[in-house]
Amino acid sequence: MGLQRRDLVALCARSAHSIHDDGLVSNGGETAFEFVMIPDSPDARLFVELSSYGVDLSEARHALELASEGGEDSPLRDAAAYLIGFAALAYCRTFFDSKVRKPLTKHIVIPAEFQDLHRLVGAFRNTTIAHSQSELSTTFPVGILDASTLRVRDVTTATYSQTFPQPMVSRFLELLEAVDDLLFEAIEPVRQRLIKKLGRSDRAAMVARGVRPNVIDALDADFDPRTKRLPYPTSNKLHWSSTPLNGE
């Protein structure tokens, strides 16, 4: 199966070209681009790994930007704390040990002015978001009494939760921008090497072979997060719902 429209959106987000299901991008009816898979190599695998960090950083930045838009009248106001928590998770995915890639700190060094914040985000993720042990989320037992007779009416709990204050959110965004800039500096020489290698390849043969990522159709019942992606991916599973919408 060739690349689909959903697969090319990220590649062509800033392009005015239309996208076709055959993996081609056209401009006014004429083919403007052909897409080919970069052959497997150490640089191709490194390019995939480095670029995957960029996806995580982009998700973290987007979540923080949405959280910052949550003003008094914004529908995002109640979601701000959850967006900030997700941003911490996405950011820390790039640095915590993984079974499929090295920590980003093997490729870049966090600037000295952000080291304390970097560690703080990691601690926030560990003790508050991924695990529940910080007093930033504390549950209190509360008795409810009748105001006039002090008769017991009920026993319940009250939970106090605190996320990053807004000034820290702004600083977190600065950290993300700084790390993203360093990641770009690490990616660019790899990308240039791949461009030169592709330029020396038999590109006509590559286009003729039409090798593209294989989209594997599966049902929602087959959904399984306990998988490990390959350092050089050749396919991706797309899950379709077998449950009719609206009970139809």
Coordinates of C-alpha atoms in Angstrom, one line a residue:
M1 CA 0.0 0.0 0.0
G2 CA 1.4 3.4 -0.9
L3 CA 1.6 6.4 1.2
Q4 CA -1.9 7.8 2.1
R5 CA -3.0 11.4 2.5
R6 CA -2.8 11.0 6.3
D7 CA 0.9 10.0 6.0
L8 CA 1.9 13.0 4.0
V9 CA 0.3 15.8 6.0
A10 CA 3.4 16.2 8.2
L11 CA 5.7 16.3 5.1
C12 CA 3.5 18.9 3.2
A13 CA 2.0 21.0 6.0
R14 CA 3.6 24.1 4.6
S15 CA 3.0 23.3 1.0
A16 CA 0.2 24.5 -1.2
H17 CA 0.4 21.3 -3.3
S18 CA -2.4 18.8 -3.3
I19 CA -1.7 15.3 -2.1
H20 CA -2.9 12.1 -3.9
D21 CA -3.3 8.6 -2.5
D22 CA -0.7 7.2 -4.9
G23 CA 2.1 8.8 -2.9
L24 CA 2.7 11.7 -5.3
V25 CA 2.3 15.4 -4.7
S26 CA 1.0 17.5 -7.6
N27 CA 0.8 21.1 -8.5
G28 CA -1.9 22.1 -10.9
G29 CA -2.3 18.5 -12.2
E30 CA 1.4 17.9 -12.8
T31 CA 3.5 15.7 -10.5
A32 CA 5.7 17.9 -8.4
F33 CA 7.4 15.4 -6.1
E34 CA 8.1 11.7 -5.9
F35 CA 8.6 10.1 -2.5
V36 CA 11.1 7.3 -2.0
M37 CA 12.3 5.5 1.1
I38 CA 15.8 6.2 2.2
P39 CA 17.7 2.9 2.1
D40 CA 18.6 1.3 5.5
S41 CA 22.0 2.5 6.8
P42 CA 23.5 3.7 10.1
D43 CA 22.8 7.3 9.1
A44 CA 19.2 6.4 8.1
R45 CA 18.6 4.8 11.5
L46 CA 20.2 7.8 13.3
F47 CA 18.1 10.2 11.2
V48 CA 14.9 8.3 12.3
E49 CA 16.0 8.3 16.0
L50 CA 16.9 12.0 16.1
S51 CA 13.7 12.9 14.2
S52 CA 11.6 10.9 16.6
Y53 CA 12.8 13.1 19.5
G54 CA 11.6 16.1 17.5
V55 CA 8.1 14.6 17.4
D56 CA 8.0 14.3 21.2
L57 CA 9.3 17.9 21.6
S58 CA 6.7 19.1 19.2
E59 CA 3.9 17.4 21.1
A60 CA 5.2 18.9 24.4
R61 CA 5.4 22.4 22.9
H62 CA 1.9 22.2 21.4
A63 CA 0.4 21.1 24.7
L64 CA 2.1 23.9 26.6
E65 CA 1.0 26.5 24.0
L66 CA -2.6 25.2 24.4
A67 CA -2.3 25.4 28.2
S68 CA -1.1 29.0 27.9
E69 CA -4.2 29.9 25.9
G70 CA -6.5 28.7 28.7
G71 CA -7.7 32.1 30.0
E72 CA -10.7 32.7 32.2
D73 CA -13.2 32.3 29.4
S74 CA -11.4 29.7 27.4
P75 CA -12.7 26.1 27.1
L76 CA -9.1 25.0 27.6
R77 CA -9.0 26.5 31.1
D78 CA -10.0 23.2 32.9
A79 CA -7.7 21.2 30.6
A80 CA -4.6 23.3 31.3
A81 CA -3.2 21.2 34.1
Y82 CA -3.6 18.0 32.0
L83 CA -1.9 19.6 29.0
I84 CA 1.0 20.6 31.2
G85 CA 1.2 17.1 32.6
F86 CA 1.2 15.7 29.1
A87 CA 3.9 18.1 28.1
A88 CA 6.1 16.9 30.9
L89 CA 5.5 13.3 29.8
A90 CA 6.3 14.0 26.2
Y91 CA 9.5 16.0 27.0
C92 CA 10.7 13.3 29.4
R93 CA 10.2 10.5 26.8
T94 CA 13.2 12.0 25.0
F95 CA 15.5 11.6 28.0
F96 CA 14.4 8.6 29.9
D97 CA 15.7 5.1 29.1
S98 CA 13.9 3.3 26.3
K99 CA 14.2 -0.1 24.8
V100 CA 14.2 1.3 21.2
R101 CA 16.4 4.4 21.4
K102 CA 19.0 6.1 23.5
P103 CA 18.3 9.2 25.7
L104 CA 18.5 12.5 23.8
T105 CA 21.3 13.5 26.1
K106 CA 23.6 11.1 24.3
H107 CA 23.3 13.5 21.3
I108 CA 23.0 16.9 22.9
V109 CA 23.9 18.7 26.2
I110 CA 21.2 20.6 28.1
P111 CA 22.4 24.3 28.4
A112 CA 23.6 25.2 31.8
E113 CA 20.9 27.8 32.3
F114 CA 18.2 25.2 31.9
Q115 CA 19.7 22.3 33.9
D116 CA 17.7 23.0 37.0
L117 CA 14.5 23.3 35.1
H118 CA 15.3 20.1 33.1
R119 CA 15.7 18.2 36.4
L120 CA 12.6 19.8 37.8
V121 CA 10.4 18.7 34.9
G122 CA 11.8 15.2 35.2
A123 CA 10.9 15.1 38.9
F124 CA 7.5 16.5 38.2
R125 CA 6.9 13.7 35.7
N126 CA 8.2 11.0 38.1
T127 CA 6.4 12.0 41.3
T128 CA 3.3 13.7 40.1
I129 CA 2.3 12.7 36.6
A130 CA 3.6 9.2 36.0
H131 CA 3.3 8.2 39.7
S132 CA 1.3 9.6 42.7
Q133 CA 3.6 10.5 45.6
S134 CA 4.1 14.2 45.5
E135 CA 2.2 16.5 47.9
L136 CA 1.3 18.5 44.7
S137 CA -1.7 16.2 44.7
T138 CA -2.9 15.6 48.2
T139 CA -6.2 14.0 49.3
F140 CA -7.7 15.0 52.7
P141 CA -10.4 13.2 54.7
V142 CA -13.3 15.6 55.4
G143 CA -16.3 15.2 57.7
I144 CA -19.4 17.2 56.8
L145 CA -21.4 18.4 59.8
D146 CA -24.8 20.2 60.1
A147 CA -24.0 23.8 60.7
S148 CA -26.5 24.3 63.5
T149 CA -26.5 20.9 65.3
L150 CA -23.0 19.6 64.3
R151 CA -24.8 16.3 63.4
V152 CA -22.7 14.2 61.1
R153 CA -24.1 14.4 57.5
D154 CA -21.4 12.7 55.6
V155 CA -17.7 11.8 55.3
T156 CA -15.9 12.5 52.0
T157 CA -12.5 13.6 50.7
A158 CA -11.1 16.8 49.2
T159 CA -8.1 16.7 46.9
Y160 CA -5.8 19.6 46.3
S161 CA -3.8 19.5 43.0
Q162 CA -1.2 21.9 41.8
T163 CA 0.5 22.1 38.4
F164 CA 3.3 24.3 37.1
P165 CA 2.6 28.0 37.8
Q166 CA 2.3 30.1 34.6
P167 CA 5.8 31.7 34.8
M168 CA 7.3 28.2 35.0
V169 CA 5.2 27.1 31.9
S170 CA 6.7 30.0 30.0
R171 CA 10.2 28.9 31.1
F172 CA 9.4 25.4 30.2
L173 CA 8.6 26.6 26.6
E174 CA 12.0 28.3 26.5
L175 CA 13.6 25.0 27.5
L176 CA 11.8 23.2 24.7
E177 CA 12.9 25.8 22.2
A178 CA 16.5 25.5 23.3
V179 CA 16.5 21.7 23.2
D180 CA 14.8 21.8 19.8
D181 CA 17.5 24.1 18.4
L182 CA 20.2 21.8 19.7
L183 CA 18.4 18.8 18.2
F184 CA 18.3 20.5 14.8
E185 CA 22.0 21.1 15.0
A186 CA 22.5 17.3 15.6
I187 CA 20.1 16.3 12.8
E188 CA 21.3 18.6 10.1
P189 CA 24.7 17.0 9.3
V190 CA 23.0 13.6 9.2
R191 CA 20.4 14.9 6.8
Q192 CA 23.1 16.5 4.5
R193 CA 24.9 13.1 4.4
L194 CA 21.7 11.4 3.4
I195 CA 21.0 14.0 0.7
K196 CA 24.5 13.4 -0.8
K197 CA 24.1 9.6 -0.7
L198 CA 20.6 9.8 -2.2
G199 CA 22.1 12.1 -5.0
R200 CA 24.5 9.3 -5.9
S201 CA 21.8 6.6 -6.0
D202 CA 19.9 5.3 -9.0
R203 CA 16.8 7.4 -8.2
A204 CA 14.9 6.3 -11.3
A205 CA 15.2 2.7 -10.2
M206 CA 14.0 3.7 -6.7
V207 CA 11.0 5.4 -8.1
A208 CA 10.2 2.4 -10.3
R209 CA 10.4 0.0 -7.4
G210 CA 7.9 2.2 -5.5
V211 CA 9.1 1.1 -2.1
R212 CA 7.1 3.0 0.5
P213 CA 6.0 2.3 4.1
N214 CA 3.5 -0.5 4.2
V215 CA 0.3 0.4 6.0
I216 CA -1.1 -2.7 7.7
D217 CA -4.9 -2.6 8.2
A218 CA -6.1 -4.0 11.6
L219 CA -9.2 -3.9 13.7
D220 CA -9.5 -2.1 17.0
A221 CA -9.6 -5.5 18.7
D222 CA -6.0 -6.0 17.6
F223 CA -4.8 -2.8 19.2
D224 CA -1.7 -3.6 21.3
P225 CA 0.7 -1.0 22.8
R226 CA 3.1 -3.7 23.9
T227 CA 5.1 -3.6 20.7
K228 CA 8.6 -2.4 19.8
R229 CA 9.2 -0.3 16.7
L230 CA 12.2 -1.1 14.6
P231 CA 15.3 1.2 14.2
Y232 CA 14.6 1.1 10.5
P233 CA 10.8 0.9 10.1
T234 CA 9.1 -0.4 7.0
S235 CA 5.5 -0.6 8.1
N236 CA 2.9 0.8 10.5
K237 CA -0.4 -0.7 11.7
L238 CA -3.5 1.3 11.2
H239 CA -6.4 0.3 13.4
W240 CA -10.0 0.6 12.2
S241 CA -13.0 0.4 14.4
S242 CA -15.3 -2.5 13.9
T243 CA -18.0 -0.9 16.0
P244 CA -20.6 1.1 14.0
L245 CA -20.8 4.8 14.8
N246 CA -24.0 6.0 16.6
G247 CA -25.1 2.4 16.9
E248 CA -25.9 2.1 13.2

